[in-house]
Amino acid sequence: MKKFITLLLIMLSASVFSQSKGKALLQEVSAKVKSYDNISLDFKYVLENTSENIKQETRGDVVMEGEKYRLNILGITRLFDGKTMYSISPEDEEVTISSDNTDEEDNITPSKMLSFYEDGYTYSMDIEQNIKGRKVQYVKLTPIDSNSEIKHILLGIDKQTKHIYNLIQIGKNGTKTTLTVNSFKTNEPLSKTLFTFDNNKYKDYYINKLD
């Protein structure tokens, strides 16, 4: 789940690519992301490894407002209210609760999403493709750390809307993960309790407090 959230937040972190041939385009992406009060995404997530004969596909949705977010995927709701993380699993009737530990190096939080790539990656402009009638420009990111499990990442940007269209991550083990945005909505009217955990709804659940 942590790896998936990292991918998701990477999709909204394009603003740091300030020195490249695509500088003007990426600055527009950054300005748009920063201007929104909230962002709602519906997406498709695909994991493939041909040599291992693996292909997994799922859909999900996420709503983000500042540091807060509510993510639904694989039957689990992951809720972060700005201080505490709640992972709610109806199938297991379990809620896992943990505090936000932003000091952990691999903990990619929404508050970091606009500065995530200032360190750790080199980048370059890649191909432009026509996908379902839209022009998508790709930016290629390569980890500086030679020990990284990631070979490279391709971030696709819709040139017309200046929104992120998809993200393709290639692992050194041959695994390819693709996150494609089906719906990108902004400044939606949100319930005041959307990011609030309601204990009364989970009285019969096992509460697992990690700290």
Short mmCIF file of C-alpha atoms in Angstrom, two decimals:
data_model
loop_
_atom_site.label_atom_id
_atom_site.label_comp_id
_atom_site.label_asym_id
_atom_site.label_seq_id
_atom_site.Cartn_x
_atom_site.Cartn_y
_atom_site.Cartn_z
CA MET A 1 0.00 0.00 0.00
CA LYS A 2 2.85 2.40 0.82
CA LYS A 3 4.39 1.84 -2.62
CA PHE A 4 1.04 2.56 -4.27
CA ILE A 5 0.60 5.82 -2.34
CA THR A 6 4.12 6.82 -3.31
CA LEU A 7 3.18 6.33 -6.97
CA LEU A 8 0.00 8.30 -6.53
CA LEU A 9 1.76 11.25 -4.93
CA ILE A 10 4.47 11.20 -7.56
CA MET A 11 1.76 11.93 -10.09
CA LEU A 12 1.07 15.23 -8.37
CA SER A 13 4.69 16.22 -7.90
CA ALA A 14 5.58 17.47 -11.37
CA SER A 15 6.23 21.02 -10.18
CA VAL A 16 9.85 20.40 -9.28
CA PHE A 17 10.99 19.87 -12.84
CA SER A 18 12.06 23.50 -13.25
CA GLN A 19 15.19 23.14 -15.39
CA SER A 20 14.50 21.33 -18.64
CA LYS A 21 13.25 21.88 -22.17
CA GLY A 22 9.77 21.42 -20.75
CA LYS A 23 10.21 24.18 -18.16
CA ALA A 24 7.25 26.26 -19.31
CA LEU A 25 4.93 23.24 -19.51
CA LEU A 26 5.89 21.93 -16.08
CA GLN A 27 5.56 25.34 -14.47
CA GLU A 28 2.00 25.45 -15.75
CA VAL A 29 1.36 22.01 -14.24
CA SER A 30 2.80 23.21 -10.93
CA ALA A 31 0.74 26.40 -10.92
CA LYS A 32 -2.45 24.44 -11.56
CA VAL A 33 -1.81 21.86 -8.84
CA LYS A 34 -1.01 24.57 -6.28
CA SER A 35 -4.09 26.61 -7.17
CA TYR A 36 -6.63 23.91 -6.31
CA ASP A 37 -8.30 23.70 -2.91
CA ASN A 38 -8.79 19.97 -3.41
CA ILE A 39 -8.22 17.29 -6.03
CA SER A 40 -10.36 14.20 -6.72
CA LEU A 41 -9.02 11.38 -8.89
CA ASP A 42 -10.51 8.18 -10.28
CA PHE A 43 -7.77 5.94 -11.62
CA LYS A 44 -6.71 2.57 -13.00
CA TYR A 45 -3.71 0.78 -11.51
CA VAL A 46 -1.93 -2.00 -13.42
CA LEU A 47 1.03 -4.10 -12.26
CA GLU A 48 2.75 -6.34 -14.81
CA ASN A 49 5.75 -8.66 -14.85
CA THR A 50 5.91 -10.67 -18.07
CA SER A 51 8.69 -13.02 -16.97
CA GLU A 52 6.72 -13.93 -13.83
CA ASN A 53 3.43 -14.12 -15.77
CA ILE A 54 1.87 -11.53 -13.47
CA LYS A 55 -0.77 -8.98 -14.40
CA GLN A 56 -2.93 -7.32 -11.78
CA GLU A 57 -5.41 -4.57 -12.55
CA THR A 58 -7.60 -2.58 -10.21
CA ARG A 59 -9.40 0.73 -9.94
CA GLY A 60 -9.62 3.22 -7.14
CA ASP A 61 -10.23 6.82 -6.16
CA VAL A 62 -8.64 9.42 -3.93
CA VAL A 63 -9.57 12.87 -2.61
CA MET A 64 -6.81 15.19 -1.43
CA GLU A 65 -7.04 18.51 0.40
CA GLY A 66 -3.75 19.95 1.61
CA GLU A 67 -2.08 17.23 3.67
CA LYS A 68 -5.33 15.32 4.15
CA TYR A 69 -6.48 12.53 1.87
CA ARG A 70 -8.94 9.66 1.58
CA LEU A 71 -7.89 6.78 -0.65
CA ASN A 72 -10.01 3.77 -1.66
CA ILE A 73 -8.33 0.81 -3.34
CA LEU A 74 -8.44 -2.98 -3.12
CA GLY A 75 -11.33 -2.80 -0.68
CA ILE A 76 -9.36 -0.74 1.83
CA THR A 77 -9.92 2.90 2.80
CA ARG A 78 -6.81 4.78 3.84
CA LEU A 79 -7.68 7.99 5.68
CA PHE A 80 -5.20 10.65 6.77
CA ASP A 81 -6.63 13.58 8.76
CA GLY A 82 -3.40 15.59 8.90
CA LYS A 83 -2.09 13.93 12.05
CA THR A 84 -3.18 10.29 12.11
CA MET A 85 -3.43 7.55 9.51
CA TYR A 86 -6.37 5.12 9.54
CA SER A 87 -6.39 2.03 7.33
CA ILE A 88 -9.91 0.58 7.31
CA SER A 89 -10.49 -2.98 6.08
CA PRO A 90 -14.19 -4.01 6.05
CA GLU A 91 -13.29 -7.53 4.91
CA ASP A 92 -11.08 -8.10 7.97
CA GLU A 93 -13.18 -5.83 10.20
CA GLU A 94 -9.98 -4.14 11.29
CA VAL A 95 -8.74 -0.57 11.61
CA THR A 96 -5.01 0.08 11.78
CA ILE A 97 -4.06 3.40 13.36
CA SER A 98 -0.66 5.07 13.21
CA SER A 99 0.74 8.53 13.74
CA ASP A 100 2.26 10.47 10.86
CA ASN A 101 6.02 9.96 11.01
CA THR A 102 7.33 12.39 8.39
CA ASP A 103 10.90 11.84 9.54
CA GLU A 104 11.01 8.45 7.85
CA GLU A 105 12.93 8.74 4.61
CA ASP A 106 10.55 6.53 2.63
CA ASN A 107 7.37 8.07 4.01
CA ILE A 108 6.03 10.13 1.10
CA THR A 109 3.28 12.38 2.41
CA PRO A 110 1.00 14.83 0.57
CA SER A 111 2.89 17.73 2.16
CA LYS A 112 6.01 16.57 0.31
CA MET A 113 4.39 16.00 -3.03
CA LEU A 114 5.43 19.34 -4.56
CA SER A 115 9.08 18.90 -3.60
CA PHE A 116 9.55 15.15 -3.82
CA TYR A 117 11.86 15.25 -6.85
CA GLU A 118 14.08 18.11 -5.82
CA ASP A 119 16.50 15.43 -4.66
CA GLY A 120 17.15 11.89 -5.79
CA TYR A 121 16.30 11.94 -9.50
CA THR A 122 17.64 13.22 -12.79
CA TYR A 123 15.11 13.99 -15.51
CA SER A 124 14.82 14.62 -19.22
CA MET A 125 12.11 15.23 -21.79
CA ASP A 126 10.91 12.02 -23.42
CA ILE A 127 8.48 11.25 -26.24
CA GLU A 128 5.17 12.91 -27.05
CA GLN A 129 2.28 10.56 -27.85
CA ASN A 130 -1.26 10.93 -29.19
CA ILE A 131 -3.44 8.92 -26.80
CA LYS A 132 -7.18 8.75 -27.41
CA GLY A 133 -7.16 12.13 -29.12
CA ARG A 134 -4.98 13.91 -26.57
CA LYS A 135 -1.34 14.93 -26.79
CA VAL A 136 0.67 13.53 -23.89
CA GLN A 137 4.22 14.71 -23.22
CA TYR A 138 6.41 12.40 -21.14
CA VAL A 139 9.17 13.35 -18.72
CA LYS A 140 11.67 10.62 -17.81
CA LEU A 141 13.02 10.36 -14.26
CA THR A 142 16.02 8.24 -13.35
CA PRO A 143 17.02 7.61 -9.71
CA ILE A 144 20.45 8.93 -8.73
CA ASP A 145 20.79 6.14 -6.17
CA SER A 146 22.22 3.14 -8.03
CA ASN A 147 20.73 0.85 -5.38
CA SER A 148 17.17 1.98 -6.10
CA GLU A 149 14.72 -0.73 -7.16
CA ILE A 150 13.38 1.70 -9.78
CA LYS A 151 14.97 1.75 -13.23
CA HIS A 152 13.09 4.83 -14.38
CA ILE A 153 9.72 6.58 -14.26
CA LEU A 154 7.77 8.16 -17.12
CA LEU A 155 5.36 10.93 -16.15
CA GLY A 156 2.78 11.75 -18.82
CA ILE A 157 1.30 15.25 -18.97
CA ASP A 158 -1.77 16.21 -21.00
CA LYS A 159 -0.51 19.21 -22.97
CA GLN A 160 -3.96 20.77 -23.28
CA THR A 161 -5.25 20.54 -19.71
CA LYS A 162 -1.78 20.62 -18.06
CA HIS A 163 -2.92 17.76 -15.82
CA ILE A 164 -1.14 14.49 -15.15
CA TYR A 165 -2.47 11.77 -17.48
CA ASN A 166 -0.45 8.77 -16.30
CA LEU A 167 2.66 7.47 -14.60
CA ILE A 168 4.68 4.46 -15.73
CA GLN A 169 7.27 3.01 -13.36
CA ILE A 170 9.77 0.42 -14.59
CA GLY A 171 11.51 -1.65 -11.93
CA LYS A 172 14.94 -3.25 -12.27
CA ASN A 173 13.25 -6.61 -11.71
CA GLY A 174 11.16 -6.14 -14.84
CA THR A 175 7.97 -5.08 -13.04
CA LYS A 176 5.98 -2.35 -14.74
CA THR A 177 3.37 -0.39 -12.80
CA THR A 178 1.06 2.04 -14.56
CA LEU A 179 -1.27 4.54 -12.94
CA THR A 180 -3.74 6.15 -15.35
CA VAL A 181 -6.12 8.96 -14.41
CA ASN A 182 -9.65 8.35 -15.66
CA SER A 183 -11.16 11.40 -14.00
CA PHE A 184 -9.45 14.52 -12.62
CA LYS A 185 -11.75 16.87 -10.70
CA THR A 186 -10.86 19.93 -8.66
CA ASN A 187 -12.43 22.20 -6.07
CA GLU A 188 -15.33 19.84 -5.45
CA PRO A 189 -17.73 20.52 -2.52
CA LEU A 190 -16.50 18.17 0.20
CA SER A 191 -18.18 16.95 3.37
CA LYS A 192 -16.65 18.48 6.51
CA THR A 193 -16.26 14.95 7.89
CA LEU A 194 -14.67 13.39 4.78
CA PHE A 195 -11.25 13.18 6.42
CA THR A 196 -12.55 12.49 9.94
CA PHE A 197 -12.45 9.01 11.46
CA ASP A 198 -15.77 8.17 13.16
CA ASN A 199 -15.21 5.64 15.97
CA ASN A 200 -18.94 4.93 16.19
CA LYS A 201 -18.95 3.35 12.71
CA TYR A 202 -16.35 0.76 13.70
CA LYS A 203 -17.33 -0.36 17.19
CA ASP A 204 -17.26 -4.03 16.15
CA TYR A 205 -13.89 -3.73 14.39
CA TYR A 206 -10.55 -4.79 15.81
CA ILE A 207 -8.54 -1.62 16.47
CA ASN A 208 -4.83 -2.11 15.85
CA LYS A 209 -2.79 0.83 17.19
CA LEU A 210 0.78 0.73 15.93
CA ASP A 211 2.09 3.45 18.24
#
